Amino acid sequence: MQRWRNLPRLAGPAFFLAMGSLAVAQTTLDREQVLRASEAALGGEVSGEYRFTDIAGQPVTLESLRGTPLVVSLVYTSCYHTCPMVTEYLAGVVRDARKVLGKDSFRVLTIGFDAANDTPARMRQFARERGIDDGGGWQFLSADPETIAGLTRDLGFTYVASVKGFDHLTQATVLDREGRVYRQVYGDRFAAPALVEPLKELVFQTPPAAGLLTSLANDVRLYCTVFDPSTGRYRFDYSLFVEIFVAVTCLVVVGWMIVRTWRRTA
């Protein structure tokens, strides 16, 4: 799987905005180092104090979004190829996931990491051009450079400025209900299960306060929500439980017949 997009190979030194200051970048990023930084973020908590602005100019904090799994995708709006393509592909996977996991089972955040240019107006235009309705569980957010620096560090997301705009790791991050990094998904056209399976695990995790029936129902949905390679979509398949029921019934019948025969001959 292709994990990186256009990692820079420049003839001379490159300069990029990182952690709020200008720094000299290597002419070529170390791919293994980039991936290690991303994987090292797994299990870490993303600060709930980060503050963003939505496309209506309203403040949003990560703390206010906790309690529901989150899919976080970072883009820059002046990108005319990969970021739009990745976002549109992600939208298709999200639609399929919500059909089987539930409309409000998780939320999606698309965040502009080019703090100087990814204004609420630019994010609104980016969402509209992708045909995505901001709201309904998907928000497009802007932030200041300090917030972007901290967020990208917590998410293990690497980006540098280049002559084309930005070169960056193509990554979607799944956060659990408490804001911890649960899974990293790489590539511009990743396999749907790479995103849906971790979401399925998080969505159907039963809170301790839930009742027995809720727990059993979620367990059934967890095992019966399966990916169909022939259609490339998820569906409900209860055949496993039907087979188990039939097998148990047969065992009970056979056992009853053995006991009955033993009693007659005893």
PDB file of C-alpha atoms in Angstrom:
ATOM      1  CA  MET A   1       0.000   0.000   0.000  1.00  0.00           C
ATOM      2  CA  GLN A   2       1.240   3.493  -0.839  1.00  0.00           C
ATOM      3  CA  ARG A   3       1.564   5.262   2.508  1.00  0.00           C
ATOM      4  CA  TRP A   4       3.065   8.590   1.491  1.00  0.00           C
ATOM      5  CA  ARG A   5       2.167  11.240  -1.053  1.00  0.00           C
ATOM      6  CA  ASN A   6       4.886  13.086  -2.956  1.00  0.00           C
ATOM      7  CA  LEU A   7       7.580  13.003  -0.313  1.00  0.00           C
ATOM      8  CA  PRO A   8       9.925  15.872  -1.286  1.00  0.00           C
ATOM      9  CA  ARG A   9      13.082  15.256  -3.270  1.00  0.00           C
ATOM     10  CA  LEU A  10      14.443  18.777  -3.683  1.00  0.00           C
ATOM     11  CA  ALA A  11      17.832  19.783  -5.032  1.00  0.00           C
ATOM     12  CA  GLY A  12      18.431  22.420  -2.372  1.00  0.00           C
ATOM     13  CA  PRO A  13      17.279  23.204   1.147  1.00  0.00           C
ATOM     14  CA  ALA A  14      13.548  23.559   1.727  1.00  0.00           C
ATOM     15  CA  PHE A  15      11.874  25.677   4.386  1.00  0.00           C
ATOM     16  CA  PHE A  16       8.623  24.799   6.119  1.00  0.00           C
ATOM     17  CA  LEU A  17       6.383  26.125   8.886  1.00  0.00           C
ATOM     18  CA  ALA A  18       6.443  23.746  11.836  1.00  0.00           C
ATOM     19  CA  MET A  19       5.739  24.211  15.523  1.00  0.00           C
ATOM     20  CA  GLY A  20       5.119  27.889  14.808  1.00  0.00           C
ATOM     21  CA  SER A  21       8.605  28.696  13.461  1.00  0.00           C
ATOM     22  CA  LEU A  22      10.588  28.384  10.250  1.00  0.00           C
ATOM     23  CA  ALA A  23      12.990  25.468  10.125  1.00  0.00           C
ATOM     24  CA  VAL A  24      15.254  23.891   7.525  1.00  0.00           C
ATOM     25  CA  ALA A  25      13.908  20.603   6.157  1.00  0.00           C
ATOM     26  CA  GLN A  26      15.886  17.682   4.844  1.00  0.00           C
ATOM     27  CA  THR A  27      15.864  17.469   1.060  1.00  0.00           C
ATOM     28  CA  THR A  28      14.315  14.007   1.341  1.00  0.00           C
ATOM     29  CA  LEU A  29      12.057  12.805   4.146  1.00  0.00           C
ATOM     30  CA  ASP A  30      12.893   9.452   5.652  1.00  0.00           C
ATOM     31  CA  ARG A  31       9.852   7.314   4.895  1.00  0.00           C
ATOM     32  CA  GLU A  32      10.478   4.931   7.761  1.00  0.00           C
ATOM     33  CA  GLN A  33      10.879   7.835  10.143  1.00  0.00           C
ATOM     34  CA  VAL A  34       7.621   9.383   8.961  1.00  0.00           C
ATOM     35  CA  LEU A  35       5.772   6.116   9.485  1.00  0.00           C
ATOM     36  CA  ARG A  36       7.371   5.548  12.898  1.00  0.00           C
ATOM     37  CA  ALA A  37       6.195   8.983  14.024  1.00  0.00           C
ATOM     38  CA  SER A  38       2.670   8.125  12.907  1.00  0.00           C
ATOM     39  CA  GLU A  39       2.629   4.711  14.582  1.00  0.00           C
ATOM     40  CA  ALA A  40       4.163   6.145  17.761  1.00  0.00           C
ATOM     41  CA  ALA A  41       1.016   8.234  18.217  1.00  0.00           C
ATOM     42  CA  LEU A  42      -1.119   5.106  18.709  1.00  0.00           C
ATOM     43  CA  GLY A  43      -2.579   4.973  22.196  1.00  0.00           C
ATOM     44  CA  GLY A  44      -1.747   8.607  22.891  1.00  0.00           C
ATOM     45  CA  GLU A  45      -4.410  11.080  23.946  1.00  0.00           C
ATOM     46  CA  VAL A  46      -5.212  14.059  21.748  1.00  0.00           C
ATOM     47  CA  SER A  47      -5.740  17.126  23.898  1.00  0.00           C
ATOM     48  CA  GLY A  48      -9.362  18.053  24.377  1.00  0.00           C
ATOM     49  CA  GLU A  49      -8.337  21.695  24.845  1.00  0.00           C
ATOM     50  CA  TYR A  50      -7.614  22.230  21.157  1.00  0.00           C
ATOM     51  CA  ARG A  51      -9.932  24.917  19.798  1.00  0.00           C
ATOM     52  CA  PHE A  52     -11.148  25.193  16.219  1.00  0.00           C
ATOM     53  CA  THR A  53     -13.536  27.300  14.180  1.00  0.00           C
ATOM     54  CA  ASP A  54     -16.234  25.713  12.031  1.00  0.00           C
ATOM     55  CA  ILE A  55     -17.391  27.039   8.656  1.00  0.00           C
ATOM     56  CA  ALA A  56     -20.063  29.174  10.359  1.00  0.00           C
ATOM     57  CA  GLY A  57     -17.416  30.883  12.475  1.00  0.00           C
ATOM     58  CA  GLN A  58     -18.460  29.068  15.654  1.00  0.00           C
ATOM     59  CA  PRO A  59     -15.883  27.707  18.134  1.00  0.00           C
ATOM     60  CA  VAL A  60     -15.459  23.947  18.484  1.00  0.00           C
ATOM     61  CA  THR A  61     -13.327  22.046  20.983  1.00  0.00           C
ATOM     62  CA  LEU A  62     -12.277  18.424  20.850  1.00  0.00           C
ATOM     63  CA  GLU A  63     -13.490  18.089  24.432  1.00  0.00           C
ATOM     64  CA  SER A  64     -17.040  18.832  23.251  1.00  0.00           C
ATOM     65  CA  LEU A  65     -16.825  16.005  20.705  1.00  0.00           C
ATOM     66  CA  ARG A  66     -15.728  13.273  23.088  1.00  0.00           C
ATOM     67  CA  GLY A  67     -18.060  10.400  23.798  1.00  0.00           C
ATOM     68  CA  THR A  68     -18.241   9.375  20.124  1.00  0.00           C
ATOM     69  CA  PRO A  69     -15.522   7.835  17.909  1.00  0.00           C
ATOM     70  CA  LEU A  70     -13.921  10.382  15.585  1.00  0.00           C
ATOM     71  CA  VAL A  71     -12.296  10.099  12.170  1.00  0.00           C
ATOM     72  CA  VAL A  72      -9.810  12.944  11.691  1.00  0.00           C
ATOM     73  CA  SER A  73      -8.497  13.846   8.232  1.00  0.00           C
ATOM     74  CA  LEU A  74      -6.042  16.697   7.642  1.00  0.00           C
ATOM     75  CA  VAL A  75      -6.011  18.544   4.305  1.00  0.00           C
ATOM     76  CA  TYR A  76      -5.025  21.879   2.823  1.00  0.00           C
ATOM     77  CA  THR A  77      -7.571  23.665   0.667  1.00  0.00           C
ATOM     78  CA  SER A  78      -5.169  24.929  -2.006  1.00  0.00           C
ATOM     79  CA  CYS A  79      -4.438  21.305  -2.964  1.00  0.00           C
ATOM     80  CA  TYR A  80      -6.071  20.620  -6.314  1.00  0.00           C
ATOM     81  CA  HIS A  81      -5.542  16.879  -6.600  1.00  0.00           C
ATOM     82  CA  THR A  82      -4.793  14.566  -3.693  1.00  0.00           C
ATOM     83  CA  CYS A  83      -6.658  16.254  -0.827  1.00  0.00           C
ATOM     84  CA  PRO A  84      -9.920  16.581  -2.807  1.00  0.00           C
ATOM     85  CA  MET A  85      -9.567  13.016  -4.118  1.00  0.00           C
ATOM     86  CA  VAL A  86      -8.848  11.584  -0.663  1.00  0.00           C
ATOM     87  CA  THR A  87     -11.778  13.475   0.865  1.00  0.00           C
ATOM     88  CA  GLU A  88     -14.219  12.301  -1.804  1.00  0.00           C
ATOM     89  CA  TYR A  89     -13.065   8.709  -1.401  1.00  0.00           C
ATOM     90  CA  LEU A  90     -13.351   8.996   2.377  1.00  0.00           C
ATOM     91  CA  ALA A  91     -16.914  10.278   1.944  1.00  0.00           C
ATOM     92  CA  GLY A  92     -17.855   7.113   0.067  1.00  0.00           C
ATOM     93  CA  VAL A  93     -16.442   4.855   2.780  1.00  0.00           C
ATOM     94  CA  VAL A  94     -18.161   6.934   5.474  1.00  0.00           C
ATOM     95  CA  ARG A  95     -21.529   6.591   3.720  1.00  0.00           C
ATOM     96  CA  ASP A  96     -21.174   2.816   3.577  1.00  0.00           C
ATOM     97  CA  ALA A  97     -19.993   2.643   7.191  1.00  0.00           C
ATOM     98  CA  ARG A  98     -22.972   4.615   8.457  1.00  0.00           C
ATOM     99  CA  LYS A  99     -25.406   2.317   6.684  1.00  0.00           C
ATOM    100  CA  VAL A 100     -24.301  -0.577   8.864  1.00  0.00           C
ATOM    101  CA  LEU A 101     -22.990   1.176  11.999  1.00  0.00           C
ATOM    102  CA  GLY A 102     -25.659   3.854  12.324  1.00  0.00           C
ATOM    103  CA  LYS A 103     -25.990   7.427  11.093  1.00  0.00           C
ATOM    104  CA  ASP A 104     -24.824   8.993  14.366  1.00  0.00           C
ATOM    105  CA  SER A 105     -22.427   6.240  15.419  1.00  0.00           C
ATOM    106  CA  PHE A 106     -19.272   8.281  14.722  1.00  0.00           C
ATOM    107  CA  ARG A 107     -18.211  11.749  13.608  1.00  0.00           C
ATOM    108  CA  VAL A 108     -15.774  12.954  10.937  1.00  0.00           C
ATOM    109  CA  LEU A 109     -13.519  16.006  11.198  1.00  0.00           C
ATOM    110  CA  THR A 110     -11.728  17.465   8.191  1.00  0.00           C
ATOM    111  CA  ILE A 111      -9.186  19.987   9.472  1.00  0.00           C
ATOM    112  CA  GLY A 112      -7.161  22.414   7.363  1.00  0.00           C
ATOM    113  CA  PHE A 113      -3.505  22.248   8.435  1.00  0.00           C
ATOM    114  CA  ASP A 114      -2.456  25.282   6.351  1.00  0.00           C
ATOM    115  CA  ALA A 115      -3.419  27.648   9.158  1.00  0.00           C
ATOM    116  CA  ALA A 116      -2.586  30.801   7.207  1.00  0.00           C
ATOM    117  CA  ASN A 117      -4.952  29.997   4.346  1.00  0.00           C
ATOM    118  CA  ASP A 118      -7.465  27.363   5.461  1.00  0.00           C
ATOM    119  CA  THR A 119     -10.015  29.850   6.750  1.00  0.00           C
ATOM    120  CA  PRO A 120     -13.629  28.918   7.559  1.00  0.00           C
ATOM    121  CA  ALA A 121     -14.667  30.330   4.171  1.00  0.00           C
ATOM    122  CA  ARG A 122     -12.078  28.197   2.349  1.00  0.00           C
ATOM    123  CA  MET A 123     -13.093  25.110   4.322  1.00  0.00           C
ATOM    124  CA  ARG A 124     -16.762  25.786   3.488  1.00  0.00           C
ATOM    125  CA  GLN A 125     -15.921  26.014  -0.202  1.00  0.00           C
ATOM    126  CA  PHE A 126     -13.799  22.853   0.003  1.00  0.00           C
ATOM    127  CA  ALA A 127     -16.701  20.939   1.585  1.00  0.00           C
ATOM    128  CA  ARG A 128     -19.208  22.263  -0.957  1.00  0.00           C
ATOM    129  CA  GLU A 129     -17.008  21.306  -3.907  1.00  0.00           C
ATOM    130  CA  ARG A 130     -16.735  17.775  -2.507  1.00  0.00           C
ATOM    131  CA  GLY A 131     -20.520  17.568  -2.147  1.00  0.00           C
ATOM    132  CA  ILE A 132     -20.281  17.083   1.621  1.00  0.00           C
ATOM    133  CA  ASP A 133     -22.754  18.709   3.970  1.00  0.00           C
ATOM    134  CA  ASP A 134     -21.008  20.263   6.963  1.00  0.00           C
ATOM    135  CA  GLY A 135     -23.131  19.012   9.804  1.00  0.00           C
ATOM    136  CA  GLY A 136     -24.803  15.654  10.055  1.00  0.00           C
ATOM    137  CA  GLY A 137     -21.754  14.261  11.792  1.00  0.00           C
ATOM    138  CA  TRP A 138     -19.079  15.767   9.500  1.00  0.00           C
ATOM    139  CA  GLN A 139     -17.416  19.083  10.320  1.00  0.00           C
ATOM    140  CA  PHE A 140     -14.819  21.142   8.428  1.00  0.00           C
ATOM    141  CA  LEU A 141     -12.612  23.076  10.819  1.00  0.00           C
ATOM    142  CA  SER A 142      -9.923  25.772  10.850  1.00  0.00           C
ATOM    143  CA  ALA A 143      -7.339  26.491  13.544  1.00  0.00           C
ATOM    144  CA  ASP A 144      -4.426  28.737  14.429  1.00  0.00           C
ATOM    145  CA  PRO A 145      -0.785  27.664  13.832  1.00  0.00           C
ATOM    146  CA  GLU A 146      -0.198  26.743  17.478  1.00  0.00           C
ATOM    147  CA  THR A 147      -3.209  24.411  17.533  1.00  0.00           C
ATOM    148  CA  ILE A 148      -2.201  22.804  14.234  1.00  0.00           C
ATOM    149  CA  ALA A 149       1.338  22.249  15.530  1.00  0.00           C
ATOM    150  CA  GLY A 150       0.068  20.494  18.658  1.00  0.00           C
ATOM    151  CA  LEU A 151      -2.626  18.530  16.854  1.00  0.00           C
ATOM    152  CA  THR A 152      -0.328  17.195  14.134  1.00  0.00           C
ATOM    153  CA  ARG A 153       2.176  16.181  16.798  1.00  0.00           C
ATOM    154  CA  ASP A 154      -0.491  14.294  18.764  1.00  0.00           C
ATOM    155  CA  LEU A 155      -1.793  12.604  15.607  1.00  0.00           C
ATOM    156  CA  GLY A 156       1.663  11.715  14.276  1.00  0.00           C
ATOM    157  CA  PHE A 157       0.921  13.617  11.068  1.00  0.00           C
ATOM    158  CA  THR A 158       3.929  14.864   9.057  1.00  0.00           C
ATOM    159  CA  TYR A 159       3.866  17.660   6.482  1.00  0.00           C
ATOM    160  CA  VAL A 160       6.358  20.079   4.939  1.00  0.00           C
ATOM    161  CA  ALA A 161       6.030  22.990   2.545  1.00  0.00           C
ATOM    162  CA  SER A 162       7.143  22.325  -1.026  1.00  0.00           C
ATOM    163  CA  VAL A 163       7.167  24.098  -4.372  1.00  0.00           C
ATOM    164  CA  LYS A 164       3.766  22.485  -5.074  1.00  0.00           C
ATOM    165  CA  GLY A 165       2.194  23.475  -1.775  1.00  0.00           C
ATOM    166  CA  PHE A 166       2.696  20.801   0.876  1.00  0.00           C
ATOM    167  CA  ASP A 167       4.000  17.256   0.893  1.00  0.00           C
ATOM    168  CA  HIS A 168       2.380  15.207   3.605  1.00  0.00           C
ATOM    169  CA  LEU A 169       1.539  11.804   4.932  1.00  0.00           C
ATOM    170  CA  THR A 170      -1.817  10.674   3.567  1.00  0.00           C
ATOM    171  CA  GLN A 171      -3.437   9.597   6.804  1.00  0.00           C
ATOM    172  CA  ALA A 172      -6.824   9.357   8.490  1.00  0.00           C
ATOM    173  CA  THR A 173      -6.787   8.871  12.256  1.00  0.00           C
ATOM    174  CA  VAL A 174      -9.460   7.093  14.276  1.00  0.00           C
ATOM    175  CA  LEU A 175      -9.917   8.394  17.831  1.00  0.00           C
ATOM    176  CA  ASP A 176     -11.839   6.484  20.477  1.00  0.00           C
ATOM    177  CA  ARG A 177     -14.516   7.976  22.714  1.00  0.00           C
ATOM    178  CA  GLU A 178     -11.900   9.317  25.149  1.00  0.00           C
ATOM    179  CA  GLY A 179      -9.847  11.012  22.432  1.00  0.00           C
ATOM    180  CA  ARG A 180      -7.055   8.423  22.225  1.00  0.00           C
ATOM    181  CA  VAL A 181      -5.480   7.490  18.887  1.00  0.00           C
ATOM    182  CA  TYR A 182      -6.967   4.075  18.120  1.00  0.00           C
ATOM    183  CA  ARG A 183      -5.919   3.418  14.513  1.00  0.00           C
ATOM    184  CA  GLN A 184      -4.062   5.030  11.612  1.00  0.00           C
ATOM    185  CA  VAL A 185      -5.339   4.511   8.064  1.00  0.00           C
ATOM    186  CA  TYR A 186      -2.912   5.227   5.219  1.00  0.00           C
ATOM    187  CA  GLY A 187      -3.255   5.837   1.498  1.00  0.00           C
ATOM    188  CA  ASP A 188      -5.482   7.775  -0.864  1.00  0.00           C
ATOM    189  CA  ARG A 189      -7.635   4.731  -1.756  1.00  0.00           C
ATOM    190  CA  PHE A 190      -7.400   2.474   1.272  1.00  0.00           C
ATOM    191  CA  ALA A 191      -9.432  -0.716   1.593  1.00  0.00           C
ATOM    192  CA  ALA A 192     -12.754   0.041   3.306  1.00  0.00           C
ATOM    193  CA  PRO A 193     -12.177  -2.462   6.161  1.00  0.00           C
ATOM    194  CA  ALA A 194      -9.046  -0.533   7.185  1.00  0.00           C
ATOM    195  CA  LEU A 195     -11.346   2.232   8.434  1.00  0.00           C
ATOM    196  CA  VAL A 196     -14.631   0.444   9.086  1.00  0.00           C
ATOM    197  CA  GLU A 197     -13.257  -2.410  11.200  1.00  0.00           C
ATOM    198  CA  PRO A 198     -11.768  -0.173  13.928  1.00  0.00           C
ATOM    199  CA  LEU A 199     -14.920   1.958  13.866  1.00  0.00           C
ATOM    200  CA  LYS A 200     -17.019  -1.183  14.209  1.00  0.00           C
ATOM    201  CA  GLU A 201     -14.996  -2.224  17.252  1.00  0.00           C
ATOM    202  CA  LEU A 202     -15.399   1.197  18.868  1.00  0.00           C
ATOM    203  CA  VAL A 203     -19.072   1.663  18.013  1.00  0.00           C
ATOM    204  CA  PHE A 204     -20.097  -1.749  19.335  1.00  0.00           C
ATOM    205  CA  GLN A 205     -17.990  -1.569  22.479  1.00  0.00           C
ATOM    206  CA  THR A 206     -20.620  -1.693  25.197  1.00  0.00           C
ATOM    207  CA  PRO A 207     -20.258   0.894  27.982  1.00  0.00           C
ATOM    208  CA  PRO A 208     -20.164  -0.641  31.475  1.00  0.00           C
ATOM    209  CA  ALA A 209     -23.502   0.970  32.362  1.00  0.00           C
ATOM    210  CA  ALA A 210     -25.329  -0.665  29.442  1.00  0.00           C
ATOM    211  CA  GLY A 211     -27.743  -3.464  30.154  1.00  0.00           C
ATOM    212  CA  LEU A 212     -27.415  -7.137  29.254  1.00  0.00           C
ATOM    213  CA  LEU A 213     -29.741  -6.913  26.242  1.00  0.00           C
ATOM    214  CA  THR A 214     -27.826  -3.938  24.806  1.00  0.00           C
ATOM    215  CA  SER A 215     -24.556  -5.776  25.290  1.00  0.00           C
ATOM    216  CA  LEU A 216     -25.857  -8.913  23.570  1.00  0.00           C
ATOM    217  CA  ALA A 217     -27.334  -6.898  20.689  1.00  0.00           C
ATOM    218  CA  ASN A 218     -24.049  -5.073  20.113  1.00  0.00           C
ATOM    219  CA  ASP A 219     -22.119  -8.351  20.211  1.00  0.00           C
ATOM    220  CA  VAL A 220     -24.405  -9.786  17.534  1.00  0.00           C
ATOM    221  CA  ARG A 221     -24.023  -6.686  15.341  1.00  0.00           C
ATOM    222  CA  LEU A 222     -20.244  -6.737  15.825  1.00  0.00           C
ATOM    223  CA  TYR A 223     -19.909 -10.269  14.463  1.00  0.00           C
ATOM    224  CA  CYS A 224     -22.638  -9.998  11.840  1.00  0.00           C
ATOM    225  CA  THR A 225     -21.437  -6.792  10.158  1.00  0.00           C
ATOM    226  CA  VAL A 226     -19.169  -8.195   7.461  1.00  0.00           C
ATOM    227  CA  PHE A 227     -17.375  -6.901   4.380  1.00  0.00           C
ATOM    228  CA  ASP A 228     -18.444  -8.408   1.055  1.00  0.00           C
ATOM    229  CA  PRO A 229     -15.447  -8.337  -1.351  1.00  0.00           C
ATOM    230  CA  SER A 230     -17.706  -9.012  -4.341  1.00  0.00           C
ATOM    231  CA  THR A 231     -19.556  -5.707  -3.865  1.00  0.00           C
ATOM    232  CA  GLY A 232     -16.932  -3.775  -1.907  1.00  0.00           C
ATOM    233  CA  ARG A 233     -19.560  -2.959   0.711  1.00  0.00           C
ATOM    234  CA  TYR A 234     -20.521  -3.956   4.241  1.00  0.00           C
ATOM    235  CA  ARG A 235     -23.696  -5.881   4.997  1.00  0.00           C
ATOM    236  CA  PHE A 236     -25.397  -7.744   7.826  1.00  0.00           C
ATOM    237  CA  ASP A 237     -24.877 -11.515   7.735  1.00  0.00           C
ATOM    238  CA  TYR A 238     -26.597 -13.545  10.442  1.00  0.00           C
ATOM    239  CA  SER A 239     -25.774 -16.891   8.853  1.00  0.00           C
ATOM    240  CA  LEU A 240     -23.124 -17.649  11.486  1.00  0.00           C
ATOM    241  CA  PHE A 241     -25.664 -17.457  14.296  1.00  0.00           C
ATOM    242  CA  VAL A 242     -28.191 -19.454  12.255  1.00  0.00           C
ATOM    243  CA  GLU A 243     -25.580 -22.150  11.733  1.00  0.00           C
ATOM    244  CA  ILE A 244     -24.730 -22.152  15.448  1.00  0.00           C
ATOM    245  CA  PHE A 245     -28.427 -22.422  16.330  1.00  0.00           C
ATOM    246  CA  VAL A 246     -28.924 -25.314  13.914  1.00  0.00           C
ATOM    247  CA  ALA A 247     -25.817 -27.090  15.233  1.00  0.00           C
ATOM    248  CA  VAL A 248     -26.876 -26.670  18.861  1.00  0.00           C
ATOM    249  CA  THR A 249     -30.395 -27.865  18.024  1.00  0.00           C
ATOM    250  CA  CYS A 250     -29.001 -30.967  16.294  1.00  0.00           C
ATOM    251  CA  LEU A 251     -26.772 -31.720  19.287  1.00  0.00           C
ATOM    252  CA  VAL A 252     -29.736 -31.380  21.658  1.00  0.00           C
ATOM    253  CA  VAL A 253     -31.884 -33.682  19.510  1.00  0.00           C
ATOM    254  CA  VAL A 254     -29.122 -36.282  19.175  1.00  0.00           C
ATOM    255  CA  GLY A 255     -28.458 -36.119  22.906  1.00  0.00           C
ATOM    256  CA  TRP A 256     -32.134 -36.532  23.678  1.00  0.00           C
ATOM    257  CA  MET A 257     -32.367 -39.572  21.354  1.00  0.00           C
ATOM    258  CA  ILE A 258     -29.297 -41.177  22.989  1.00  0.00           C
ATOM    259  CA  VAL A 259     -30.736 -40.671  26.461  1.00  0.00           C
ATOM    260  CA  ARG A 260     -34.122 -41.980  25.342  1.00  0.00           C
ATOM    261  CA  THR A 261     -32.594 -45.114  23.775  1.00  0.00           C
ATOM    262  CA  TRP A 262     -30.430 -45.710  26.864  1.00  0.00           C
ATOM    263  CA  ARG A 263     -33.473 -45.509  29.130  1.00  0.00           C
ATOM    264  CA  ARG A 264     -35.397 -48.020  26.998  1.00  0.00           C
ATOM    265  CA  THR A 265     -32.586 -50.545  27.064  1.00  0.00           C
ATOM    266  CA  ALA A 266     -31.655 -50.059  30.699  1.00  0.00           C
TER     267      ALA A 266
END
